[in-house]
Short mmCIF file of C-alpha atoms in Angstrom, two decimals:
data_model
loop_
_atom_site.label_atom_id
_atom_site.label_comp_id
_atom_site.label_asym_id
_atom_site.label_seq_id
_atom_site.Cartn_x
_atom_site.Cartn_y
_atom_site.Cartn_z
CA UNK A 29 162.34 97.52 72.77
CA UNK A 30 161.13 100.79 71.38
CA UNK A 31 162.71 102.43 68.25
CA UNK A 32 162.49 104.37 64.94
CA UNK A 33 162.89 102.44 61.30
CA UNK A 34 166.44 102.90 60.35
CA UNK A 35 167.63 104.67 57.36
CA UNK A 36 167.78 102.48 54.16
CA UNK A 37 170.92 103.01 52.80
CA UNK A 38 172.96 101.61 55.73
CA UNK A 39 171.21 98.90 58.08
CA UNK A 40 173.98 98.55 60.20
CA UNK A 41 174.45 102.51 61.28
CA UNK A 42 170.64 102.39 60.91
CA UNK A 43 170.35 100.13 63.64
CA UNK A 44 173.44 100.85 66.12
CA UNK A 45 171.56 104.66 65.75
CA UNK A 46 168.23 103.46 67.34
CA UNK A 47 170.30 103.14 70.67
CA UNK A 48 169.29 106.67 71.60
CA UNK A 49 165.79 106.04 71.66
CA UNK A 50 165.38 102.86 73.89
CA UNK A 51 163.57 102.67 77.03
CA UNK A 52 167.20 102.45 78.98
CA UNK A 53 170.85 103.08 78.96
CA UNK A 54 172.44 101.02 75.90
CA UNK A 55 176.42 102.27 76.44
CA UNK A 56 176.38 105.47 78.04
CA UNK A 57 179.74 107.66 78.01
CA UNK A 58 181.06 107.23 81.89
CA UNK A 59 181.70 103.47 80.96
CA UNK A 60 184.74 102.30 80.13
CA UNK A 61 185.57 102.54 76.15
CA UNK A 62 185.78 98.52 75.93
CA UNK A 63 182.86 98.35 77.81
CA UNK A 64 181.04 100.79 75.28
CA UNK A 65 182.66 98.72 72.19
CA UNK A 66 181.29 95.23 73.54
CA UNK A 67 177.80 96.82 74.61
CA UNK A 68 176.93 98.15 71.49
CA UNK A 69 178.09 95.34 69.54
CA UNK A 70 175.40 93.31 71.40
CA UNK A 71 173.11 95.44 71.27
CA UNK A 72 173.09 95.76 67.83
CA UNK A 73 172.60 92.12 67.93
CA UNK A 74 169.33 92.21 69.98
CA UNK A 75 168.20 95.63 68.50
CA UNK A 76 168.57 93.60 64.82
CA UNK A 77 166.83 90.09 65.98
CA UNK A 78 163.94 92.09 67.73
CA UNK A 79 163.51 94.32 64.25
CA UNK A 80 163.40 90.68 62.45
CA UNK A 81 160.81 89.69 64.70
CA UNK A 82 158.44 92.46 64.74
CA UNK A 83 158.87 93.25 61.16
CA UNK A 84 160.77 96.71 60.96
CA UNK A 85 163.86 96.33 58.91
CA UNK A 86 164.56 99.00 57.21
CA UNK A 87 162.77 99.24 53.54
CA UNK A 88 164.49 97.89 50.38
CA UNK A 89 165.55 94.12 51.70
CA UNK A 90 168.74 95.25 52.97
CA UNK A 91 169.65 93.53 55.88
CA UNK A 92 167.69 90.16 53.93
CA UNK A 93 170.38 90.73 50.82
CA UNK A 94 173.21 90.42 53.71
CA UNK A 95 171.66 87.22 55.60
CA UNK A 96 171.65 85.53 51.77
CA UNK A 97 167.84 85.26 52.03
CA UNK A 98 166.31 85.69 48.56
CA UNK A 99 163.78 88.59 47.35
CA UNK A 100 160.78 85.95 47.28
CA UNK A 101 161.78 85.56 51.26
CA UNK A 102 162.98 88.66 52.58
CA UNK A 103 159.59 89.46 54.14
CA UNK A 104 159.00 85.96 56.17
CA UNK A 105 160.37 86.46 59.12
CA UNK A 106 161.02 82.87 59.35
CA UNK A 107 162.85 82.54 57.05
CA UNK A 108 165.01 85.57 58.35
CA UNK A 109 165.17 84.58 61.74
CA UNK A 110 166.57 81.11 60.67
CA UNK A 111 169.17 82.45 58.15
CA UNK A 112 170.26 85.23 61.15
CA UNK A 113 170.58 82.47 63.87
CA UNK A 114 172.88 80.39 60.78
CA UNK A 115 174.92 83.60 60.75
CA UNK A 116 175.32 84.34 64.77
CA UNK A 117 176.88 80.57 64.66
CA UNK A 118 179.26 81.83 62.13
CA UNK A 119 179.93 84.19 64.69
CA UNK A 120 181.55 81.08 66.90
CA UNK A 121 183.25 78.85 63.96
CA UNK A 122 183.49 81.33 60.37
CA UNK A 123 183.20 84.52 59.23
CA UNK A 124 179.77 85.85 59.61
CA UNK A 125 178.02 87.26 56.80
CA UNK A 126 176.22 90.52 58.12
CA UNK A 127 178.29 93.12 59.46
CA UNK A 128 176.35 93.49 62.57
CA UNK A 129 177.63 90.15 63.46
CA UNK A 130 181.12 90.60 62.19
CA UNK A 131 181.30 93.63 64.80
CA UNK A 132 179.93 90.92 67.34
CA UNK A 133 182.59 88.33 66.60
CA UNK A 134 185.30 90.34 68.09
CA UNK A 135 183.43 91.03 71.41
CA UNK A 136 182.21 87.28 71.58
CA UNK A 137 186.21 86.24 71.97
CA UNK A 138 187.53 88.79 73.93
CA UNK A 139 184.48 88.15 76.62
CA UNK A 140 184.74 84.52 75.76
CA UNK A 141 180.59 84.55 75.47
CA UNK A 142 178.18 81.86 74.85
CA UNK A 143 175.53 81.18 71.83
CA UNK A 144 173.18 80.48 74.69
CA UNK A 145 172.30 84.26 74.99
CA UNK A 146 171.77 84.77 71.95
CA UNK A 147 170.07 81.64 70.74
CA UNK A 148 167.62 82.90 73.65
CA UNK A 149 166.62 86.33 72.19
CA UNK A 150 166.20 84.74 68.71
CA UNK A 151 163.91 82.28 70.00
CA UNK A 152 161.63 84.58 71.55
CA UNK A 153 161.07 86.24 68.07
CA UNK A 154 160.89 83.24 66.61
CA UNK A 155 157.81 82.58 69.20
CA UNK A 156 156.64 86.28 68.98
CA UNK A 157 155.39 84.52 65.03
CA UNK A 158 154.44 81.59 66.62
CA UNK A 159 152.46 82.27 69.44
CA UNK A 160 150.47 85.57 70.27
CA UNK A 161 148.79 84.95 73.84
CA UNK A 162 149.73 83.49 76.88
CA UNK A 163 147.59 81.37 79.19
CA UNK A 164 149.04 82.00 82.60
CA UNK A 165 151.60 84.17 84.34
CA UNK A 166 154.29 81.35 84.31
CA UNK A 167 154.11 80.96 80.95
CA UNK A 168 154.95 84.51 80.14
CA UNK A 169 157.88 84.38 82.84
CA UNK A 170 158.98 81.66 80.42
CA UNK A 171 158.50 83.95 77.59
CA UNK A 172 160.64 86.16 79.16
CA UNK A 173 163.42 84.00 79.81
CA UNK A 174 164.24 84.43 76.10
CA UNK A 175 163.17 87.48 75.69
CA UNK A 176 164.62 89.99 78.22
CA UNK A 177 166.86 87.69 80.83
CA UNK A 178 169.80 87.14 78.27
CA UNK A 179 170.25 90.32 77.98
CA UNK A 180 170.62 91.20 81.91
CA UNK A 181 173.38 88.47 81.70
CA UNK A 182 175.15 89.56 78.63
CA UNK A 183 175.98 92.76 80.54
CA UNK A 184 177.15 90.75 83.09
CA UNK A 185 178.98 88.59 81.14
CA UNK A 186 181.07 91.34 79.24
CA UNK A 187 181.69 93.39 82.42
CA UNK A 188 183.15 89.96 83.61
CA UNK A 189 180.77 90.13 86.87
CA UNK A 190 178.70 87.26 86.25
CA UNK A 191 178.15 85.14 89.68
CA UNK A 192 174.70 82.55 89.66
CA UNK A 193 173.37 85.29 92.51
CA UNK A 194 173.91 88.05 89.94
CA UNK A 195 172.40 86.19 87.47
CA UNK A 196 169.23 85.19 89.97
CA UNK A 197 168.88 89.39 90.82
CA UNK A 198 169.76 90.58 86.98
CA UNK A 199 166.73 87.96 85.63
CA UNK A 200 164.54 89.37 88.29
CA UNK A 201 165.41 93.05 86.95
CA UNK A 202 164.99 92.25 83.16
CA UNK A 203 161.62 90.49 83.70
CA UNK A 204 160.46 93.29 85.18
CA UNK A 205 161.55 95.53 82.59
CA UNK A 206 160.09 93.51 80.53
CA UNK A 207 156.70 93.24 81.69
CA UNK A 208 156.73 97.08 81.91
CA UNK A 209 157.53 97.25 78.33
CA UNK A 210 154.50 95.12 77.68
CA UNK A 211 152.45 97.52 79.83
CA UNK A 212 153.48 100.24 78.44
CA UNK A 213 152.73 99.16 74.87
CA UNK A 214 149.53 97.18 74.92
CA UNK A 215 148.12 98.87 71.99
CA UNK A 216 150.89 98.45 69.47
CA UNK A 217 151.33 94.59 70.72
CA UNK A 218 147.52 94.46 69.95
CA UNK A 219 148.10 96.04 66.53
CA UNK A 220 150.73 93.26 65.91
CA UNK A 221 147.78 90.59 67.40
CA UNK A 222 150.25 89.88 69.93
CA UNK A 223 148.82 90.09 73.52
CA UNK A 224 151.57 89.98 76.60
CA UNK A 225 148.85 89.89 79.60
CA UNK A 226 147.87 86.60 80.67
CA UNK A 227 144.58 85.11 79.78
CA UNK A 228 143.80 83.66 83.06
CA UNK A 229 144.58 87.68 84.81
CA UNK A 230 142.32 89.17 81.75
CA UNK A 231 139.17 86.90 83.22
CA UNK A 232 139.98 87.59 86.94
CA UNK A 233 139.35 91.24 86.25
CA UNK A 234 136.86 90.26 83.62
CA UNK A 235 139.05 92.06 80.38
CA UNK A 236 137.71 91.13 77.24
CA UNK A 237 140.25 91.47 73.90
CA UNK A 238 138.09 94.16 72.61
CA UNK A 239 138.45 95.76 75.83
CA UNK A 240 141.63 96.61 75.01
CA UNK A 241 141.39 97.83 71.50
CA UNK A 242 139.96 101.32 72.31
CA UNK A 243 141.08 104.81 72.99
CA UNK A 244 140.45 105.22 76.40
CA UNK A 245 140.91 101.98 79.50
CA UNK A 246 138.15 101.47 81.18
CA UNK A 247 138.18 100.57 84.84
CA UNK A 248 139.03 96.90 84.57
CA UNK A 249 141.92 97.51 82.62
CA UNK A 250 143.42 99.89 84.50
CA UNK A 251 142.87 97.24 86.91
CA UNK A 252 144.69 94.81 85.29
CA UNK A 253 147.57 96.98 84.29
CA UNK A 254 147.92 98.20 88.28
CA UNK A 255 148.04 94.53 88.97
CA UNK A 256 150.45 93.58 86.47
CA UNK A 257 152.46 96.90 87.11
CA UNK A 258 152.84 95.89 90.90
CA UNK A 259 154.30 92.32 89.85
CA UNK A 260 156.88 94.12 88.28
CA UNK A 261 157.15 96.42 91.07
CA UNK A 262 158.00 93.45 92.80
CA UNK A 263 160.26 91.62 90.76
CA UNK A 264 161.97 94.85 90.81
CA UNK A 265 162.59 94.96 94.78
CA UNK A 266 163.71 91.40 94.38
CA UNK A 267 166.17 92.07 91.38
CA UNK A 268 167.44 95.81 92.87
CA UNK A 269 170.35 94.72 95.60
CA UNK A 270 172.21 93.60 92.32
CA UNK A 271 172.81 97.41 92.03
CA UNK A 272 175.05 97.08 95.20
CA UNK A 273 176.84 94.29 94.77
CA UNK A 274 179.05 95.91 92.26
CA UNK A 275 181.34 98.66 92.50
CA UNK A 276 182.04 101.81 90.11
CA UNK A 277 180.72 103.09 86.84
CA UNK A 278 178.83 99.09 86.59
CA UNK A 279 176.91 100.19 89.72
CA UNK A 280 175.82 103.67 88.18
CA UNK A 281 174.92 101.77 84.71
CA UNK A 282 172.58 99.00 87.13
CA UNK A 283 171.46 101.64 88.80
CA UNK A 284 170.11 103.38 85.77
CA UNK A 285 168.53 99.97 84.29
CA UNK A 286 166.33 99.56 87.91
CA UNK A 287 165.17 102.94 87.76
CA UNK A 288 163.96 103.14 84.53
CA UNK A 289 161.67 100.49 85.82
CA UNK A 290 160.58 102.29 88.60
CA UNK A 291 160.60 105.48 86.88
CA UNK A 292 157.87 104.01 84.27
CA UNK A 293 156.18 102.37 87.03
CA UNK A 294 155.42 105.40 88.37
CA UNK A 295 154.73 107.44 85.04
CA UNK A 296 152.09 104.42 84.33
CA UNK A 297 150.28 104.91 87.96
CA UNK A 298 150.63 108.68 87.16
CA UNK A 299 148.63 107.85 84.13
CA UNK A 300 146.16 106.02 86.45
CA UNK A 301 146.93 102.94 84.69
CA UNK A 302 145.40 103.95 81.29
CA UNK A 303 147.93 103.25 78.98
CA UNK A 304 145.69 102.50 76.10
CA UNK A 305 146.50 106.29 74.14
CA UNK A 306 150.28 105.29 74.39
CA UNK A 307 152.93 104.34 76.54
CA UNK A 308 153.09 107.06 79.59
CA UNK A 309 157.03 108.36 79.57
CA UNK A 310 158.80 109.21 82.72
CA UNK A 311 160.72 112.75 82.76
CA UNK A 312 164.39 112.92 83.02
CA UNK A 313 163.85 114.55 86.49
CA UNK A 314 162.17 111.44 87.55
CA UNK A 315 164.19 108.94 86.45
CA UNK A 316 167.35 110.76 88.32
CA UNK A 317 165.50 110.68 91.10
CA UNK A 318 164.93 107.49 91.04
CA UNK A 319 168.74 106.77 90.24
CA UNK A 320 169.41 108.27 93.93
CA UNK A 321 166.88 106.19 95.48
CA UNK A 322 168.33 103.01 93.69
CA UNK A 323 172.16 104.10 94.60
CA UNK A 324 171.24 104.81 98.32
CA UNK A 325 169.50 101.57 98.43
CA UNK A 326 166.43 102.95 99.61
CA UNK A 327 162.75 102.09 98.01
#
């Protein structure tokens, strides 16, 4: 996910208020007001275990204070991510401590949700600290199975649409989002020493770490990122008749997760793959076209 720092004096406003900056629709107005409710409460979840993770809490130990982590600890994210998973199980059997998760608890009975979900995305940041490259392309699909798929299925979940062939398509569409995302931001992951493309594609097209830690992508990594954009391309066309096997304002809110996919697909090969000076954005005009193309089924 991409965001701003929150404000300091109120982490959980701070965070629900990133919303309007991510990469795709979090709870947009034509969906039902429950709908909107239960979204945001999980996102706030995800937006909160991904800050955790990548080490942009808002400043002044906030958030820390709230999970019961001391002063000495509040910058190990660790320790944080371990005292935030104790709290999402409070979520299930207590009264959870931070009020992020307190507006979860609600939405987690009505929807009758799992921790598996959730465990998931906390996992993945608890790997992101853990481990910083990844060998092959399986093991980043594996990666992303904590990462971005419990999130495709949460929205299933609380829309109460969730079938296993809904679940196959929506995995397909969130891995694909998600290996965008890493396209996209290949020079902040770097920054973080975190590097999402695999090792074994980096010496097919003969990409070298320091390769990727300049202004400007040479020819092998645009390369690369093509390469790695047309995988999601793919996963994409696999994960897109999900869009029309619902019905309603669900279909319009699918719709709008595929083509932001495609819609930065197409900004990054409109970039000619050189993503290195920042993440190439899609216009608005593009990304409703693409929302067409999605609803008519076509591309």
């Amino acid at each position: 996910m991409t965001a701003t720092r929150p404000r300091a004096g109120d982490p959980e406003r701070g965070t629900l208020d990133k919303a309007a900056a991510e990469n795709f629709p979090v709870a947009p107005f034509f969906l039902p007001r429950a709908w909107r409710t239960d979204l945001m409460a999980v996102y706030g979840f995800a937006r909160l275990v991904d800050d955790i993770g990548d080490g942009d809490l808002a400043p002044g130990g906030a958030d820390a204070r709230l999970l019961g982590v001391s002063a000495a600890d509040a910058e190990d994210r660790l320790v944080l991510l371990d005292a935030f998973e104790a709290d999402l199980r409070r979520v299930f059997d207590g009264t959870p401590r931070h009020p992020l998760l307190r507006r979860l608890q609600p939405t987690v009975r009505r929807r009758a949700l799992t921790p598996e979900p959730f465990l998931g995305l906390i996992a993945a940041n608890r790997q992101d600290q853990l481990v910083g490259r990844y060998e092959t392309y399986d093991d980043l699909l594996a990666y992303c199975e904590l990462s971005a798929n419990p999130v495709g299925r949460l929205v299933l979940a609380v829309t109460g649409t969730a079938t296993p062939e809904r679940i196959r398509r929506s995995d397909a569409v969130c891995t694909a989002l998600q290996i965008v995302e890493h396209i996209q931001d290949i020079a902040e992951d770097l920054g973080r020493d975190r590097i999402y493309l695999p090792a074994a594609d980096m010496k097919r097209f003969h990409v070298e770490e320091t390769d990727l830690a300049v202004k400007t992508a040479g020819a092998s990594v645009r390369a690369l990122v093509a390469y790695e954009a047309e995988r999601a391309q793919n996963l994409l066309n696999e994960g897109t008749p999900l869009v029309g096997s619902v019905h309603g304002r669900l279909r319009l809110l699918l719709a709008g997760f595929v083509a932001g996919g495609r819609a930065a697909i197409r900004a990054i090969a409109a970039a000619e793959y050189d993503v290195l000076p920042g993440p190439p954005k899609a216009g608005k005009l593009q990304l409703l076209r693409e929302v067409g193309v999605t609803l008519r089924g076509e591309g």
